Every structure is written in C-alpha cells, then in structure tokens.
Coordinates of C-alpha atoms in Angstrom, one line a residue:
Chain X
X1 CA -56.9 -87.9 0.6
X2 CA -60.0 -88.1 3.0
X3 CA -58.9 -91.5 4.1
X4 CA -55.7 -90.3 5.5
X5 CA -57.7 -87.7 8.2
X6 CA -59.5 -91.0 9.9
X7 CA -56.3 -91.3 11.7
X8 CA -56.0 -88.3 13.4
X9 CA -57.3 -88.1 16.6
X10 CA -60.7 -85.8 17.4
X11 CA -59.3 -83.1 18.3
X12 CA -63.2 -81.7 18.9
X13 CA -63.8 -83.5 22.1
X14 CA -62.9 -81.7 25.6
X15 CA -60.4 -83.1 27.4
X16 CA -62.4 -85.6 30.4
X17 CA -62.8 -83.6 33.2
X18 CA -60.3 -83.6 36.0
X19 CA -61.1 -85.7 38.6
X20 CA -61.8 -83.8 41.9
X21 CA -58.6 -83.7 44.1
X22 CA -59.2 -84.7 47.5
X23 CA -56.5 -84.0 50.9
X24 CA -59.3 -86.1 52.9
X25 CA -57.4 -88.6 54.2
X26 CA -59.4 -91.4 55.7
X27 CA -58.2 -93.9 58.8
X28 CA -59.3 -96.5 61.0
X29 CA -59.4 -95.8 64.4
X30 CA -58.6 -97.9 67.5
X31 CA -59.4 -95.9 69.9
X32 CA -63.1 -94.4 69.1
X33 CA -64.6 -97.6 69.6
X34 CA -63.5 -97.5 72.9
X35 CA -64.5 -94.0 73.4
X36 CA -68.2 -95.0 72.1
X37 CA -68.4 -98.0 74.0
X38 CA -67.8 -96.0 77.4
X39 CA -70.0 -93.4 76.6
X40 CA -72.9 -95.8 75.3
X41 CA -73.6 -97.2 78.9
X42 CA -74.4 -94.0 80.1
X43 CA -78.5 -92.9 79.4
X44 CA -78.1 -89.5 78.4
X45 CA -74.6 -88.9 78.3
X46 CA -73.4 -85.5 78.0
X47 CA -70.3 -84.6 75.0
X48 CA -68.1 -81.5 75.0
X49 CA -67.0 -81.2 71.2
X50 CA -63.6 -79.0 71.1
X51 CA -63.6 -78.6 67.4
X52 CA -65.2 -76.7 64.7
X53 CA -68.6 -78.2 64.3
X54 CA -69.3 -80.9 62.0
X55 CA -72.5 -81.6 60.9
X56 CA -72.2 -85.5 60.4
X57 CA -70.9 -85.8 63.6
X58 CA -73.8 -84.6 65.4
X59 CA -75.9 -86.9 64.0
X60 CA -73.4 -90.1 64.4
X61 CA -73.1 -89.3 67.9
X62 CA -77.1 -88.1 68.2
X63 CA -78.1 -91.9 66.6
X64 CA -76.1 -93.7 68.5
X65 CA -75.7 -91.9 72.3
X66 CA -78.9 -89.9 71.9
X67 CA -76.8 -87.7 73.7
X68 CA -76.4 -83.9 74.6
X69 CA -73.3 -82.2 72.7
X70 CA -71.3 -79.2 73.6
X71 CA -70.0 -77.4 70.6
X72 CA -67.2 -75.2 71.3
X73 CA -65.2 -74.0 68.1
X74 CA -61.7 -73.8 69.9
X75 CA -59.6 -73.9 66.9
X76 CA -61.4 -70.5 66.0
X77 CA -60.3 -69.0 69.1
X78 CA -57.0 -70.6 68.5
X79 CA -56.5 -68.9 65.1
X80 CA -57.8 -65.7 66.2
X81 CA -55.3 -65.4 69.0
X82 CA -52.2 -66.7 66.7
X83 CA -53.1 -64.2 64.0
X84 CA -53.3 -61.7 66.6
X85 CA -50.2 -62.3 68.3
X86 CA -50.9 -63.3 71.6
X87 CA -50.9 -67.1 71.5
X88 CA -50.2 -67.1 75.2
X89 CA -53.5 -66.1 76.1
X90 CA -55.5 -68.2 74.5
X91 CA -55.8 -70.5 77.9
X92 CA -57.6 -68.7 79.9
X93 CA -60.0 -67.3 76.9
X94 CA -60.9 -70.8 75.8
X95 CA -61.4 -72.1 80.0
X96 CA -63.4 -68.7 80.0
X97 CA -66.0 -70.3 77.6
X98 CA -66.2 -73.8 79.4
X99 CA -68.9 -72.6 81.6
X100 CA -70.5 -76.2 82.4
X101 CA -70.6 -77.8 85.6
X102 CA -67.7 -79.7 87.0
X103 CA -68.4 -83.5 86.8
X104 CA -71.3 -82.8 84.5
X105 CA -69.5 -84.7 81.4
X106 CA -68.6 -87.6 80.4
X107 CA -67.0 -87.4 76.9
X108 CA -64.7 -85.1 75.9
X109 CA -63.7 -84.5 71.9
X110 CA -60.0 -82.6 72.3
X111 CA -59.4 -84.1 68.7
X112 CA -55.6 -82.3 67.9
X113 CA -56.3 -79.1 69.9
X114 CA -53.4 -79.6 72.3
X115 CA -50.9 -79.5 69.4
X116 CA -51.6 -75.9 68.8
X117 CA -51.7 -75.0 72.4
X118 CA -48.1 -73.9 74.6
X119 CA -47.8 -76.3 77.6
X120 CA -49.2 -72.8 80.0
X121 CA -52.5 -72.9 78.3
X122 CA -52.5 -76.4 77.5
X123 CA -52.0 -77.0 81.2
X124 CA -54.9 -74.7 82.3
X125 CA -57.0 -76.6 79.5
X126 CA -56.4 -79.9 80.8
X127 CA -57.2 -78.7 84.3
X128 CA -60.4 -77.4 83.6
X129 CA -61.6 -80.4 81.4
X130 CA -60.6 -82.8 84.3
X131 CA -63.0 -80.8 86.5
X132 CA -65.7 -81.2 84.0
X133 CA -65.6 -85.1 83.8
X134 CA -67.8 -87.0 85.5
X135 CA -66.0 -90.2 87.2
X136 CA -66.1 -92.7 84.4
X137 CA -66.1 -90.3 81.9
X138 CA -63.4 -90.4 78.9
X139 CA -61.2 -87.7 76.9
X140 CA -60.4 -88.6 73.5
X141 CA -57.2 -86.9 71.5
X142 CA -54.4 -86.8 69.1
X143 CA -51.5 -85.6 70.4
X144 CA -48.4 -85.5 68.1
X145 CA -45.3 -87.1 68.5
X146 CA -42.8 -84.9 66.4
X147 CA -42.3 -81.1 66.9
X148 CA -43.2 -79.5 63.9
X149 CA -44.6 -76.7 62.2
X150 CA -48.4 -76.6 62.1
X151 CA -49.7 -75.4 59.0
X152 CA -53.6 -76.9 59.0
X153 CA -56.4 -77.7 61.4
X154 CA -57.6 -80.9 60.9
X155 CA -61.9 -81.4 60.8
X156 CA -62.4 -85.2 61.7
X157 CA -65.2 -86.3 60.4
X158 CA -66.6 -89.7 61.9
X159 CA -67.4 -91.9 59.0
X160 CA -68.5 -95.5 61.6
X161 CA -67.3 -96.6 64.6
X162 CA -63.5 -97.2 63.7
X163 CA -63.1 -94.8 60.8
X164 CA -62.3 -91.5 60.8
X165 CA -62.0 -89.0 57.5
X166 CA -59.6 -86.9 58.1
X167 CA -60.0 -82.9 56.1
X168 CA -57.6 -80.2 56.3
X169 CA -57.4 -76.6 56.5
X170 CA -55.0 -73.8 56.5
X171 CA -53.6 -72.7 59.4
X172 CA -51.6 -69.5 60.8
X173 CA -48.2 -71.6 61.3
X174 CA -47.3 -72.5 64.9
X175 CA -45.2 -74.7 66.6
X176 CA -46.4 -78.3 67.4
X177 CA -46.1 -78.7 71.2
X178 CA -45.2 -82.4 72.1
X179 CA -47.0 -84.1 74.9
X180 CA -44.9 -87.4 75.7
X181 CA -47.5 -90.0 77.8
X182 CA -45.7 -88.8 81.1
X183 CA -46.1 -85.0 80.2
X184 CA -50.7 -86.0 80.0
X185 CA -50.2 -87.7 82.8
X186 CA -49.2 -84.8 84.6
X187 CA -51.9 -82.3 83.0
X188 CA -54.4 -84.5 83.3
X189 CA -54.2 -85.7 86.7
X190 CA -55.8 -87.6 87.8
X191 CA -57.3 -89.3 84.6
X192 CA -55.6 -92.4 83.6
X193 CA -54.1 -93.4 80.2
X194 CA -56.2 -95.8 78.9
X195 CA -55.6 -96.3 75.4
X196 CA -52.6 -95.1 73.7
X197 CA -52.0 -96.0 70.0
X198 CA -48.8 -94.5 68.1
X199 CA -50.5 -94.1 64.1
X200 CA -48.1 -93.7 61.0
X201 CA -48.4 -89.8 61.5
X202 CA -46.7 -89.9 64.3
X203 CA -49.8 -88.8 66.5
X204 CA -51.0 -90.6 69.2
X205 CA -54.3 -91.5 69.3
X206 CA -55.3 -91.2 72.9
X207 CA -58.2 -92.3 75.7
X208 CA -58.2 -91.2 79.1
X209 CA -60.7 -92.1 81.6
X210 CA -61.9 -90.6 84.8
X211 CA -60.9 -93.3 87.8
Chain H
X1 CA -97.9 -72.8 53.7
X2 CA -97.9 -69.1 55.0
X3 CA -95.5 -66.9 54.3
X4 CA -94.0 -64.1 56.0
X5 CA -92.1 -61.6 53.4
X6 CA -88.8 -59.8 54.1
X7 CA -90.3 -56.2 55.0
X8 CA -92.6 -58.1 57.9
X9 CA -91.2 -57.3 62.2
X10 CA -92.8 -59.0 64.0
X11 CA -92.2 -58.4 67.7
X12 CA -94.1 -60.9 70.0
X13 CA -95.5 -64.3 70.5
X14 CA -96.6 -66.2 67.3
X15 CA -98.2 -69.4 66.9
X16 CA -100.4 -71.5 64.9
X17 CA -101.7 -75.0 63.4
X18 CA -99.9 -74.8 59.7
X19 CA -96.9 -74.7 58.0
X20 CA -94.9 -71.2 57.9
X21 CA -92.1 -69.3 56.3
X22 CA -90.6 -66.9 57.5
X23 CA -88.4 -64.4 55.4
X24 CA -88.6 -61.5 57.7
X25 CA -87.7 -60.2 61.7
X26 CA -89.2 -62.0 64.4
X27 CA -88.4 -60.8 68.3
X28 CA -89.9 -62.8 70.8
X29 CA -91.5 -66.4 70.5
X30 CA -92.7 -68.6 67.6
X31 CA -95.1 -71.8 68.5
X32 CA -95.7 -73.8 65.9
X33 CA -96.2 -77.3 67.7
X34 CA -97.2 -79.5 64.7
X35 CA -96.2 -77.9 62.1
X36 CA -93.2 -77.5 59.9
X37 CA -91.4 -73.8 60.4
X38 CA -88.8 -72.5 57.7
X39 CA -86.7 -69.5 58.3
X40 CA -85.6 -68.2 55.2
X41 CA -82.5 -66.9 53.8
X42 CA -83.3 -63.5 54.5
X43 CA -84.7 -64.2 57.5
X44 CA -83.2 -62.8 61.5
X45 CA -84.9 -64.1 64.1
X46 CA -84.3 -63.1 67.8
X47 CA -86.6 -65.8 69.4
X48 CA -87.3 -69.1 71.2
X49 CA -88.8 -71.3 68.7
X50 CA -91.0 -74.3 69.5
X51 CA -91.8 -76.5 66.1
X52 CA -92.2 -80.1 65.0
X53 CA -89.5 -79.5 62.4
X54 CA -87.6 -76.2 61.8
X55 CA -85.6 -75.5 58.9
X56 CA -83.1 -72.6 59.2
X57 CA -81.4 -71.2 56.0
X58 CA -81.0 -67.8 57.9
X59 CA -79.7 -66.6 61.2
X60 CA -81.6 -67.3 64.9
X61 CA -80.4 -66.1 68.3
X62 CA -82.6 -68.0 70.7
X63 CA -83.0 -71.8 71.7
X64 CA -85.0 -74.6 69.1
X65 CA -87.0 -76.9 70.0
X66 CA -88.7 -79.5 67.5
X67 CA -90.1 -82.6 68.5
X68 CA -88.8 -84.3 65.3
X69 CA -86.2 -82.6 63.2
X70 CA -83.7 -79.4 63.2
X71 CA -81.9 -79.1 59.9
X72 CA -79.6 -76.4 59.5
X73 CA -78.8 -75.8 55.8
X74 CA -75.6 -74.0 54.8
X75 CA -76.3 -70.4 55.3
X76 CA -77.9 -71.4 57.8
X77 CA -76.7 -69.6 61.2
X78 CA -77.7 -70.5 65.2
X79 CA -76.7 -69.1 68.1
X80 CA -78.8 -70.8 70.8
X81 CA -79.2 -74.7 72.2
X82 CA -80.8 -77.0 70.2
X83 CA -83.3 -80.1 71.2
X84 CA -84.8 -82.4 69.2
X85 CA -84.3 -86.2 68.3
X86 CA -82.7 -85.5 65.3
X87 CA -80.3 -83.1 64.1
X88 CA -78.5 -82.2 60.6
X89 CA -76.1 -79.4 60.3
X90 CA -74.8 -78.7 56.9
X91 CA -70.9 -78.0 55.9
X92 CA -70.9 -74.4 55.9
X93 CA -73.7 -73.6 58.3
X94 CA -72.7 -71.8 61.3
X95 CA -73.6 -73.0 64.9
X96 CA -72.7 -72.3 69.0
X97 CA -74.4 -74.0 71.4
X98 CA -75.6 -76.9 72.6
X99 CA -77.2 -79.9 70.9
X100 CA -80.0 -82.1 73.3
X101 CA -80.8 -84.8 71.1
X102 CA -81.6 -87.0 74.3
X103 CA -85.2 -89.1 74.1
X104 CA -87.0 -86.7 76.1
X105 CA -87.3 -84.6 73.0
X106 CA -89.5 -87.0 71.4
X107 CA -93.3 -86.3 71.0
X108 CA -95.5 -87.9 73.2
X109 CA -98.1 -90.5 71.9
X110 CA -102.0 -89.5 71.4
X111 CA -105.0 -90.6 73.4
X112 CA -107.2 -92.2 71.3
X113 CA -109.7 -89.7 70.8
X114 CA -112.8 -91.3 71.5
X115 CA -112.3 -93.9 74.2
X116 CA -110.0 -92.7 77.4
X117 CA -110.0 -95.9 78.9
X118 CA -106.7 -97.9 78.9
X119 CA -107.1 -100.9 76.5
X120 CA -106.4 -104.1 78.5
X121 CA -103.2 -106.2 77.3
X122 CA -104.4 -109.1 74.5
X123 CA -104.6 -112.1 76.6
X124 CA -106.7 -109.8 79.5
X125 CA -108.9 -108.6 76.4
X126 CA -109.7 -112.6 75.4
X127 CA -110.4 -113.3 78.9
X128 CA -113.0 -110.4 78.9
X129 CA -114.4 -111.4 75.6
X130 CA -115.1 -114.6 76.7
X131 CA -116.7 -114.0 79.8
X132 CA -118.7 -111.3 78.3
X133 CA -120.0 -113.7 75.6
X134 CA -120.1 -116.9 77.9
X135 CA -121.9 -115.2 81.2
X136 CA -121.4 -118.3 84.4
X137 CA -125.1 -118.3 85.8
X138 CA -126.9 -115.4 84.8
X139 CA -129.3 -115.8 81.8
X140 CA -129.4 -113.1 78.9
X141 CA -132.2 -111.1 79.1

C-alpha cells in the first residue's frame, strides 16, 4: 500500500519562487554615441540633465567626461502641474529654474520631456535651452512619433555607450504632443538636426547640434 | 571614529584629523580634509562640508566637497552642488543641484617630507651620479 504513495508528487515543497517581473526594457542606441563623442572633445564639459536623477548615470557620464552635470527633475514639475490642473504653465516654471548662463552648456539630456509638454511651453523650453548651448554643443531627445495617451515617465538609465535600459513609471495621463523634424526645427532654431533615428516605438531618437 | 549622537546642535565651524559620524544638527561648516565623514540617518545638516569622502544617509542643505568620493545612499537627501572625482547616487536617494566631477577636484600630490628639492628626471640623475663619483681633475680629498 506504501508503494503506491511514491507516485504522488511532494506536495510539501513550496512552489519555486516567482521570478521577478521586470517592465525594464533595454535598447541600443544610435544616437548616444554621437552625443558622447561630441561632448568627449570638450575638457570639462558642462551637462544639463532634464530628468529625474539617476544615480548610474552620474557616474557613466562623471568616468567618462569628468564633466559638471546639471540635475533638474522636470518631470517632477511636470507631474505636479498636470495633477494640479494647470499644464499650461508649466513653461515658464521649468525656464524659471534654468538659471545658468547662456552659452555655458554643451550637452543637453531632454530624454522624452517634450512629449509631456504643449507646443506653448515646449516652445519656450526649446528657446531657453538654445540660449544655454555653447556653439558645438548637442541636445539629445526622444520625441514621439504617434499622438497618444501618456500614462508613464520613462527613467533611462545608460547601461555603455549604445545601450540604454529603459524603466517606467506611472504617470498623471496627458496627451503626447508630436514634434515632426520640421516642427524642432522651428523650436530649436537655430540648432541643426543632426541625427535622427525613427526606433520601433515610434520615437525618434534625436541629436541636434549648435552650428 | 567619533560620533556625534542625535540630541547633539552644533552651530559653527567643525573640523578635525579623524573619521566622524554625525547623527545630529550641524549649522555652519564641517572640515574634515583627510578624513572620512558620515552623516547618519538621523542626521540634518545645514552646512558646507569639506571631506575626503562623505557618506550621506540623511539630509544636507549646503555644497560637498570631497577630494575623493560622495556616495549618497538611499535615504540619503542633498540639496546643494556637489564636487568631487567620483560620485554615486543611490535609487531612492533624493538630490538638486549640481554635480562637478571635473579633475580639479582631485587631491593634490604630497611633498616629500624630508627633501624639498625637485628630484631631477632619471637620465639627469645618472649623469649626476656619475660625475659625482667620477670627479674630471679634482683629486678626493
């Protein structure tokens, strides 16, 4: 009678643990290496980071540029003013906090920020980071193909030179506004597309450059 | 290691030549130029800080300087600019400023203590050792 027990399975072990789920999504970049490469020239370059501060991006940037960074939290601001209503104001708070000198830059991290932005205080945005350049100096960004509905920030977290982990986060939804290559001309003049490249989410992945 | 509990306010300039912890209030300026300086959980400080290394784990309003490392651990809470060659700031951790990890940060070599003199380059010093040992004309005395 034992015998016939032996092939029942043992029911007193715990199930395996789950495996942790991840939303990191992780991507090779074109365009970063062109972004580094521009910036690596310089002796001290100076950075303005746009997004919420990430810890093993200071020191990628720190070891190879042994640079100064900016760190301004924009999509903080961002949220706060969505949640609050008054998205439309949100230009002039966020060119409020930009208080360096203008052509005392010379790389700019916008990341996706201009998605969550309307074209008034995108516009403003884009004027104010143009004054900040420094001739030569480069703006990197994803700017979305595809209006949409934004429901997470994305933290991009530079893993090397051409990869990029990508981590989301809830967001207060808003409308995605779409920038064409035309539309960044025209904010951002007079910086010059330099690299473009359209990725499977429909972004573009984006360089400009300071003539 | 010193250690400077959670009741301790300190308002004023402190410095010194060893390793510190600080769990308490400190207002106005903290030197500890070659030494290793850990604010604690507990700990607010409202101060310029000048260290080799600081560790923060609680919250500073003031600029950090260390000649080697700032490491900002996950409760760990700055508002102020940052210099130093190196930099680590934890998921979690909150930060607004600036970050100067530019070379000038780095600490500056030490004299030798005993002999001021700058040491001529290798090939210079055989040249010297030879002529010293091997004198053209003059007879040791």
């Amino acid at each position: 009678m034992t015998g016939l027990f032996k092939w029942s399975p043992k029911r007193s072990e715990p199930p395996p643990p789950a495996a942790p789920i991840s939303t990191d999504v992780v991507t090779a970049s074109k365009v970063l290496p062109r972004f580094l490469s521009a910036l690596v020239q310089q002796p001290a370059p100076v950075l303005l980071d746009l997004g919420p501060i990430v810890g093993p991006n200071i020191a990628f940037f720190g070891d190879r540029l042994a640079c100064k960074i900016y760190v301004e939290d924009f999509l903080a601001d961002i949220e706060a003013h969505t949640q609050r209503g008054d998205r439309d104001a949100v230009g002039a708070a966020l060119t409020g906090r930009l208080t360096q000198e203008p052509d005392s830059v010379d790389g700019i991290l916008c990341w996706d920020l201009f998605d969550f932005l309307g074209r008034a205080s995108g516009l403003m945005l884009a004027s104010r980071l143009t004054k900040l350049l420094r001739r030569g100096g480069v703006l990197y960004g994803f700017f979305g193909t595809t209006a949409v509905d934004m429901r997470n920030y994305s933290r991009f977290i530079v893993e090397s030179e051409d990869t990029l982990r990508i981590r989301t986060q809830p967001a207060t939804p808003v409308s995605r506004t779409v920038l064409q290559p035309r539309d960044l001309l025209k904010m951002f003049d007079p910086l010059l597309v330099s690299e473009s490249v359209l990725l499977k989410s429909s972004t573009r992945e984006t360089l400009l450059r300071k003539p | 290691m010193v250690n400077i509990g959670k009741s301790v306010i300190i308002k004023g300039e402190l410095s010194g030549s060893e390793d510190l912890t600080i769990e308490g209030q400190v207002d106005g300026k903290i030197e500890l130029r070659q030494n290793i300086l850990t604010i604690g959980p507990n700990a607010k400080i409202k101060a310029q800080v000048f260290a080799k290394a600081v560790v923060i784990q609680g919250e500073v309003h003031g600029n950090v300087t260390a000649t080697e490392k700032v490491d900002i651990r996950d409760a760990g809470s700055v508002d102020g600019d940052l210099s130093a060659p190196r930099v680590a700031i934890a998921d979690g951790a909150h930060f607004r400023g600036s970050i100067d990890m530019q070379s000038k940060g780095a600490p500056v070599a030490a004299k030798p203590a005993t002999d001021a003199r700058p040491q001529p380059a290798p090939a210079a010093a055989a040249a010297a050792a030879t002529a010293a040992s091997t004198p053209a004309g003059t007879p040791a005395r």
